[in-house]
């Protein structure tokens, strides 16, 4: 079995005929930029897209305001496309703090048609946007928040490389949601397409019984990521704990536009290996008691043990105890995740990192 090391740092639906409900935070995204003066204090800013600007059906726009005075500091309305325009931006932008100093270095954003952009930040505002991926061939709507993971992982037979992994939700009108997990290397030049990702919607009988085969694992290493098509709606923002991607879903017709659930809805929890989408537990998904607007949270229980729960502010339901973590021993290897092993959470300005996770 091929042995590879993994080190991760975690940053931390409507009717059958409509799109999913909105999982974004309603407020503009907060960030910090350096002062325009060499010895000045950092500047607090906010980033607004079409939704916060109350122009959801207009061409894509991203604006930067002073968090204190609300003065417009910079804006992106002209994009490097044939028309200079992109589709509306409804997913909240994702801020990148590359060196963990509390200062924003770049922004990731995706428009509703599926074009993913990397935008470096300077002292004065936005630098030129770079197109990372184009998933418009999927004919889906991309309006849900992005998630970001920094990881050290193998690329083919070469040495370990630092990778940025983005978790992206694509919503089809009636066909449910898809989860795309995309690796972005800064030196890459080609724009990532859906065909560059490995389809991991179904596992073979051999993999279900014995784990991912080495040949397939090496193929995924050389690729740009993976995706899983679902016939359900994703009902909570995916979370990554110890190398496992957790998300919840329900039948398309059971998820209402306000994210509430129809009566007697069955909720499903999915657990996927971050690097290849294989099974970490005995199954990749299982049924749990439904909880409306429940968010997935990893916490300690009264006995001091870790458990995964659904929270909605007033209630909480445990969905998984005896948690597992991927290990460095092999592509299929896991170990029990204990409270002593779980990484400590620290806050650096507006950026959350999970230190020491896999």
XYZ file of N, CA, C and O in Angstrom, residues 111-183:
292
model
N -18.643 33.000 -9.214
C -19.901 33.566 -9.699
C -20.926 32.448 -9.873
O -20.610 31.258 -9.754
N -22.163 32.823 -10.113
C -23.234 31.836 -10.114
C -23.121 30.816 -11.244
O -23.679 29.729 -11.145
N -22.389 31.135 -12.306
C -22.231 30.173 -13.403
C -21.116 29.171 -13.142
O -21.000 28.177 -13.865
N -20.272 29.415 -12.126
C -19.241 28.448 -11.769
C -17.827 28.837 -12.121
O -16.939 27.987 -12.147
N -17.567 30.123 -12.371
C -16.194 30.580 -12.584
C -15.589 31.003 -11.254
O -16.104 31.892 -10.570
N -14.490 30.314 -10.890
C -13.813 30.526 -9.616
C -12.621 31.450 -9.820
O -11.773 31.193 -10.675
N -12.532 32.511 -9.001
C -11.508 33.541 -9.163
C -10.624 33.642 -7.929
O -11.097 33.515 -6.803
N -9.329 33.878 -8.194
C -8.344 34.190 -7.158
C -7.939 35.649 -7.347
O -7.480 36.028 -8.432
N -8.115 36.461 -6.314
C -7.867 37.908 -6.426
C -6.848 38.321 -5.377
O -7.171 38.410 -4.191
N -5.594 38.569 -5.757
C -4.614 39.067 -4.783
C -5.037 40.434 -4.237
O -5.702 41.217 -4.916
N -4.643 40.704 -3.003
C -4.934 41.986 -2.377
C -3.636 42.764 -2.171
O -2.596 42.189 -1.840
N -3.701 44.062 -2.367
C -2.580 44.961 -2.109
C -2.983 45.931 -1.003
O -4.105 45.881 -0.493
N -2.097 46.812 -0.654
C -2.426 47.814 0.365
C -3.619 48.658 -0.036
O -4.438 49.048 0.788
N -3.719 48.929 -1.323
C -4.753 49.842 -1.789
C -6.048 49.143 -2.189
O -7.071 49.805 -2.365
N -6.027 47.808 -2.349
C -7.260 47.134 -2.719
C -7.031 45.882 -3.536
O -6.109 45.107 -3.283
N -7.862 45.697 -4.574
C -7.824 44.485 -5.390
C -6.736 44.573 -6.460
O -6.581 45.598 -7.116
N -6.005 43.469 -6.646
C -5.152 43.314 -7.824
C -5.967 42.586 -8.897
O -7.154 42.331 -8.731
N -5.322 42.245 -10.017
C -6.036 41.637 -11.128
C -6.556 40.249 -10.803
O -5.813 39.391 -10.318
N -7.842 39.962 -11.080
C -8.400 38.624 -10.827
C -7.778 37.580 -11.737
O -7.499 37.834 -12.908
N -7.563 36.378 -11.202
C -7.035 35.253 -11.964
C -8.084 34.145 -11.973
O -8.576 33.736 -10.917
N -8.441 33.652 -13.151
C -9.429 32.587 -13.259
C -8.782 31.252 -12.884
O -7.848 30.802 -13.538
N -9.280 30.625 -11.833
C -8.748 29.361 -11.343
C -9.452 28.182 -11.999
O -8.823 27.216 -12.423
N -10.783 28.243 -12.058
C -11.563 27.117 -12.562
C -12.823 27.632 -13.239
O -13.326 28.707 -12.907
N -13.326 26.838 -14.171
C -14.566 27.179 -14.870
C -15.424 25.924 -14.935
O -15.139 24.983 -15.675
N -16.489 25.907 -14.118
C -17.379 24.761 -14.042
C -18.739 25.065 -14.680
O -19.741 24.439 -14.336
N -18.759 26.013 -15.608
C -20.022 26.397 -16.234
C -20.621 25.263 -17.052
O -21.837 25.243 -17.298
N -19.792 24.293 -17.458
C -20.323 23.161 -18.233
C -21.276 22.310 -17.416
O -22.057 21.534 -17.973
N -21.235 22.450 -16.094
C -22.110 21.669 -15.227
C -23.553 22.160 -15.288
O -24.474 21.454 -14.864
N -23.765 23.381 -15.814
C -25.115 23.962 -15.911
C -25.806 23.979 -14.560
O -26.986 23.624 -14.435
N -25.065 24.392 -13.539
C -25.583 24.486 -12.174
C -25.489 25.929 -11.707
O -24.906 26.787 -12.387
N -26.067 26.201 -10.533
C -25.910 27.514 -9.922
C -24.966 27.384 -8.728
O -25.123 26.498 -7.892
N -23.990 28.292 -8.664
C -22.991 28.290 -7.605
C -23.253 29.525 -6.737
O -22.850 30.634 -7.077
N -23.930 29.317 -5.631
C -24.300 30.444 -4.782
C -23.994 30.196 -3.317
O -24.231 31.055 -2.469
N -23.469 29.011 -2.982
C -23.210 28.676 -1.587
C -21.774 29.035 -1.191
O -20.893 29.132 -2.049
N -21.519 29.240 0.110
C -20.194 29.672 0.551
C -19.101 28.650 0.246
O -19.333 27.438 0.281
N -17.918 29.148 -0.077
C -16.748 28.307 -0.278
C -16.143 27.947 1.071
O -16.238 28.704 2.032
N -15.473 26.799 1.127
C -14.687 26.406 2.289
C -13.244 26.188 1.841
O -13.011 25.726 0.723
N -12.294 26.483 2.724
C -10.873 26.439 2.381
C -10.106 25.557 3.349
O -10.301 25.634 4.565
N -9.238 24.705 2.796
C -8.342 23.868 3.598
C -6.937 23.998 3.032
O -6.745 23.909 1.819
N -5.946 24.226 3.893
C -4.548 24.149 3.490
C -4.028 22.772 3.879
O -4.240 22.304 4.994
N -3.328 22.123 2.961
C -2.862 20.766 3.215
C -1.495 20.530 2.596
O -1.125 21.178 1.611
N -0.757 19.607 3.171
C 0.497 19.118 2.606
C 0.245 17.687 2.178
O -0.063 16.824 3.005
N 0.298 17.419 0.869
C -0.092 16.110 0.358
C 0.735 15.768 -0.877
O 1.332 16.645 -1.503
N 0.788 14.481 -1.251
C 1.590 14.081 -2.418
C 0.930 14.493 -3.721
O -0.279 14.622 -3.823
N 1.758 14.690 -4.739
C 1.285 14.928 -6.098
C 1.962 13.883 -6.974
O 3.155 13.989 -7.272
N 1.225 12.859 -7.374
C 1.821 11.756 -8.125
C 2.868 11.051 -7.282
O 2.691 10.808 -6.097
N 3.998 10.739 -7.912
C 5.077 10.057 -7.208
C 6.100 11.032 -6.643
O 7.129 10.619 -6.110
N 5.822 12.338 -6.755
C 6.762 13.340 -6.294
C 6.673 13.585 -4.797
O 5.944 12.913 -4.073
N 7.425 14.579 -4.322
C 7.443 14.885 -2.890
C 6.145 15.574 -2.465
O 5.322 15.983 -3.296
N 5.973 15.698 -1.155
C 4.816 16.383 -0.623
C 4.830 17.845 -1.050
O 5.879 18.480 -1.096
N 3.660 18.355 -1.361
C 3.532 19.757 -1.735
C 2.396 20.392 -0.950
O 1.387 19.746 -0.659
N 2.572 21.658 -0.650
C 1.502 22.382 -0.004
C 0.409 22.659 -1.036
O 0.679 23.078 -2.152
N -0.821 22.401 -0.652
C -1.948 22.585 -1.546
C -3.034 23.412 -0.861
O -3.195 23.348 0.357
N -3.746 24.158 -1.653
C -4.959 24.811 -1.202
C -6.124 24.031 -1.773
O -6.198 23.807 -2.985
N -7.028 23.590 -0.920
C -8.188 22.815 -1.340
C -9.446 23.630 -1.062
O -9.635 24.138 0.042
N -10.292 23.751 -2.071
C -11.532 24.493 -1.953
C -12.712 23.546 -2.070
O -12.746 22.688 -2.968
N -13.667 23.683 -1.153
C -14.899 22.919 -1.184
C -15.990 23.802 -1.778
O -16.252 24.899 -1.269
N -16.618 23.329 -2.863
C -17.569 24.128 -3.635
C -18.865 23.346 -3.787
O -18.841 22.154 -4.110
N -19.996 24.004 -3.581
C -21.312 23.386 -3.756
C -21.934 23.888 -5.050
O -22.008 25.098 -5.284
N -22.363 22.972 -5.886
C -23.076 23.290 -7.125
C -24.508 22.786 -6.997
O -24.728 21.640 -6.595
N -25.479 23.631 -7.345
C -26.889 23.283 -7.178
C -27.582 23.201 -8.530
O -27.582 24.167 -9.295
N -28.177 22.042 -8.809
C -28.998 21.864 -9.998
C -30.451 22.169 -9.645
O -30.867 21.988 -8.497
N -31.241 22.600 -10.620
C -32.614 23.013 -10.346
C -33.412 21.909 -9.681
O -34.068 22.122 -8.665
N -33.379 20.716 -10.226
C -34.172 19.622 -9.675
C -33.331 18.410 -9.319
O -33.823 17.489 -8.691
N -32.063 18.387 -9.689
C -31.247 17.195 -9.530
C -30.412 17.142 -8.280
O -29.505 16.328 -8.182
N -30.657 18.010 -7.326
C -29.873 17.998 -6.108
C -28.574 18.766 -6.245
O -28.360 19.500 -7.212
N -27.686 18.596 -5.273
C -26.424 19.318 -5.219
C -25.250 18.400 -5.521
O -25.342 17.178 -5.400
N -24.140 19.026 -5.901
C -22.868 18.324 -6.057
C -21.831 19.004 -5.170
O -21.862 20.227 -5.005
N -20.929 18.213 -4.613
C -19.798 18.743 -3.860
C -18.545 18.581 -4.696
O -18.196 17.470 -5.102
N -17.873 19.716 -4.997
C -16.627 19.710 -5.749
C -15.487 20.058 -4.791
O -15.573 21.048 -4.059
N -14.453 19.246 -4.784
C -13.273 19.492 -3.962
C -12.105 19.711 -4.911
O -11.682 18.795 -5.619
N -11.598 20.955 -4.937
C -10.669 21.398 -5.975
C -9.323 21.760 -5.360
O -9.257 22.542 -4.402
N -8.256 21.199 -5.921
C -6.898 21.550 -5.506
C -6.390 22.703 -6.376
O -6.465 22.632 -7.606
